[in-house]
C-alpha cells in the first residue's frame, strides 16, 4: 500500500495543493499549529475511519467554506487506484476508481493505514471505550465484514435497551425480550469471538515489538476482559451469551439497559505482570501504544497481504535515541509519514522525502538534515 499522490482543497487550514510522497519515509516538519497533523488526518480519512482527533466531519472543512475535496492516488492490489472524497454539510461522499459510492464506509479495507497520534496515549490510562475502539478499528480494516456485524450488534442493543426501559410500565412486553436476546446473543458472540481471535493474533507481535522498544527490559501482555459471566472456557458460543443475558434479565430491567456484552468489554494491559492502566509510567504508555500500533500494522499485513501505510504524528520527540532507532528500523520497507517540529532531531533520517508546512502551505523541501549527505535524498 503506497500513496502516490495526495490532493487537498479546503481541508482545514491547508492551502490547496498536491503532494507526491516517496515510497519510504516522508518527514513532515514545521512549527506548531501550521497544519502538519491536518495533512496526516486528511490522508487518514481514506481508511474510511473518522478523524483520529475525534473531530466531526463538518469541522474538517476550512472555516467559511461549504465543502472540501480530497483526492488519493495509491498503489494497492498490484495496481494504481484512485479515491476521492467530498465533505459537505457534515456528510461525506466517496468515489473509488471513478465509481460513486453510497457511503464513505465503502472505503474501509480499500486503503489501509495505521495511525499513532498523541491522542492515542489515552489508550492505556483512559476508559475502556478507547481500548474497545482500538480493537474495533483494527478489525474493521483487516476484516471489513466486521464493520457490518458491529452495526447489527449496536442496532439490536439499542432496541433491547428501549424495550428494557418500557418493560416496567408494560409488563406484557416481557415475552418479546427473548427474541431480542437471541439476536443480541448471535451478533454479540460473533463480535467477541472475532475480538478474542484478533487478540490472539496480535499478542505475540505486541510482545515482540514492546521487547524491542524497551530494549529487552520489559514484558507486555494483553488480555481480553469479557464483561459476561462465562461458564465455559474456549471461544464464546451464541448459547453462552444467551445464557448470560437470561441470567441478568432482572438486573437489566432494573437498570434499564444491557449491563454486559461486547459494548462493556475491555482489554487488560500488563507490564511485567502489573496493570499498566493503574501503574504505567508516561514512557511506558507511549511505548505500549506504539507497540500496539506497530503490531497492528504487522497483523494487518499478514491478513490482507499488504503493508499498510504508517502515520506517526509527533511520535519521536519524547523517544530516546535507542527507541528512535528501533522505530525507524522497524518501519523500514513501508511507506511512513512522520511529523515533527525539527527534522534535525530525527536521528538517522537518511532516505526519504521532506515536506515543510507553514501556515497551511505544504512544500516539498530542499532542507537537508545535519550530517545527511544530499545525494541520499530521494
Ligand atoms: P503541532 O506541532 O502543534 O501539533 P500542527 O502543525 O500539527 O501543530 P495542526 O493541528 O495540523 O497543527 O493545525 C492546526 C491549525 O489548523 C490551527 O491553527 C487551526 O486553527 C487550524 N484549523 C483547524 N481546523 C480548521 C478549519 N476547519 N479551518 C481553518 N483552519 C483550521
Ligand atoms: Mg500536530
CSV table of N, CA and C and ligand atoms in Angstrom, one decimal, residues 12-13 31-38 53 59-63 314 341, ligand 1:
chain,number,residue,atom,x,y,z
A,12,UNK,N,-9.3,22.0,6.3
A,12,UNK,CA,-8.9,22.8,7.5
A,12,UNK,C,-8.0,24.0,7.0
A,13,UNK,N,-6.8,24.2,7.6
A,13,UNK,CA,-6.0,25.3,7.1
A,13,UNK,C,-5.1,25.1,5.9
A,31,UNK,N,6.7,24.4,12.3
A,31,UNK,CA,6.4,24.9,13.7
A,31,UNK,C,5.0,24.4,14.2
A,32,UNK,N,4.7,24.7,15.4
A,32,UNK,CA,3.4,24.3,15.9
A,32,UNK,C,2.3,25.0,15.2
A,33,UNK,N,1.1,24.3,15.2
A,33,UNK,CA,-0.1,24.9,14.6
A,33,UNK,C,0.0,25.3,13.1
A,34,UNK,N,0.8,24.6,12.3
A,34,UNK,CA,1.0,25.0,10.9
A,34,UNK,C,0.1,24.2,10.0
A,35,UNK,N,-0.2,23.0,10.4
A,35,UNK,CA,-1.0,22.1,9.6
A,35,UNK,C,-0.5,20.7,9.3
A,36,UNK,N,0.6,20.3,10.1
A,36,UNK,CA,1.2,19.0,9.9
A,36,UNK,C,0.2,17.9,10.2
A,37,UNK,N,-0.4,18.0,11.4
A,37,UNK,CA,-1.4,16.9,11.8
A,37,UNK,C,-2.6,16.9,10.8
A,38,UNK,N,-3.0,18.1,10.4
A,38,UNK,CA,-4.1,18.2,9.4
A,38,UNK,C,-3.8,17.4,8.2
A,53,UNK,N,-8.7,12.6,15.7
A,53,UNK,CA,-8.7,13.6,16.8
A,53,UNK,C,-10.1,13.8,17.3
A,59,UNK,N,-16.3,19.8,10.9
A,59,UNK,CA,-15.2,20.7,11.4
A,59,UNK,C,-13.9,20.6,10.5
A,60,UNK,N,-13.9,19.6,9.6
A,60,UNK,CA,-12.8,19.4,8.7
A,60,UNK,C,-12.7,20.4,7.5
A,61,UNK,N,-13.9,20.9,7.2
A,61,UNK,CA,-13.9,21.9,6.1
A,61,UNK,C,-13.4,23.2,6.6
A,62,UNK,N,-12.6,23.8,5.7
A,62,UNK,CA,-12.0,25.2,6.0
A,62,UNK,C,-13.1,26.2,6.5
A,63,UNK,N,-12.7,26.9,7.5
A,63,UNK,CA,-13.7,27.9,8.0
A,63,UNK,C,-14.2,28.8,6.9
A,314,UNK,N,3.9,13.1,15.6
A,314,UNK,CA,4.6,13.6,16.8
A,314,UNK,C,5.1,12.5,17.7
A,341,UNK,N,8.7,18.8,14.7
A,341,UNK,CA,8.9,20.2,14.5
A,341,UNK,C,10.3,20.5,13.9
B,1,LIG,P1,1.6,20.9,16.3
B,1,LIG,O1,3.0,20.9,16.0
B,1,LIG,O2,1.3,21.9,17.4
B,1,LIG,O3,0.9,19.6,16.5
B,1,LIG,P2,0.4,21.1,13.7
B,1,LIG,O4,1.3,21.6,12.6
B,1,LIG,O5,0.2,19.6,13.7
B,1,LIG,O6,0.9,21.6,15.1
B,1,LIG,P3,-2.4,21.3,13.0
B,1,LIG,O7,-3.1,20.7,14.2
B,1,LIG,O8,-2.2,20.4,11.8
B,1,LIG,O9,-1.0,21.8,13.6
B,1,LIG,O10,-3.1,22.6,12.5
B,1,LIG,C1,-3.7,23.5,13.4
B,1,LIG,C2,-4.1,24.7,12.7
B,1,LIG,O11,-5.2,24.4,11.8
B,1,LIG,C3,-4.7,25.7,13.8
B,1,LIG,O12,-4.0,26.9,13.6
B,1,LIG,C4,-6.1,25.7,13.5
B,1,LIG,O13,-6.7,27.0,13.7
B,1,LIG,C5,-6.2,25.4,12.0
B,1,LIG,N1,-7.6,24.8,11.7
B,1,LIG,C6,-8.2,23.7,12.3
B,1,LIG,N2,-9.3,23.5,11.7
B,1,LIG,C7,-9.5,24.4,10.8
B,1,LIG,C8,-10.6,24.7,9.8
B,1,LIG,N3,-11.7,24.0,9.8
B,1,LIG,N4,-10.4,25.8,9.0
B,1,LIG,C9,-9.3,26.5,9.0
B,1,LIG,N5,-8.3,26.3,9.9
B,1,LIG,C10,-8.4,25.3,10.8
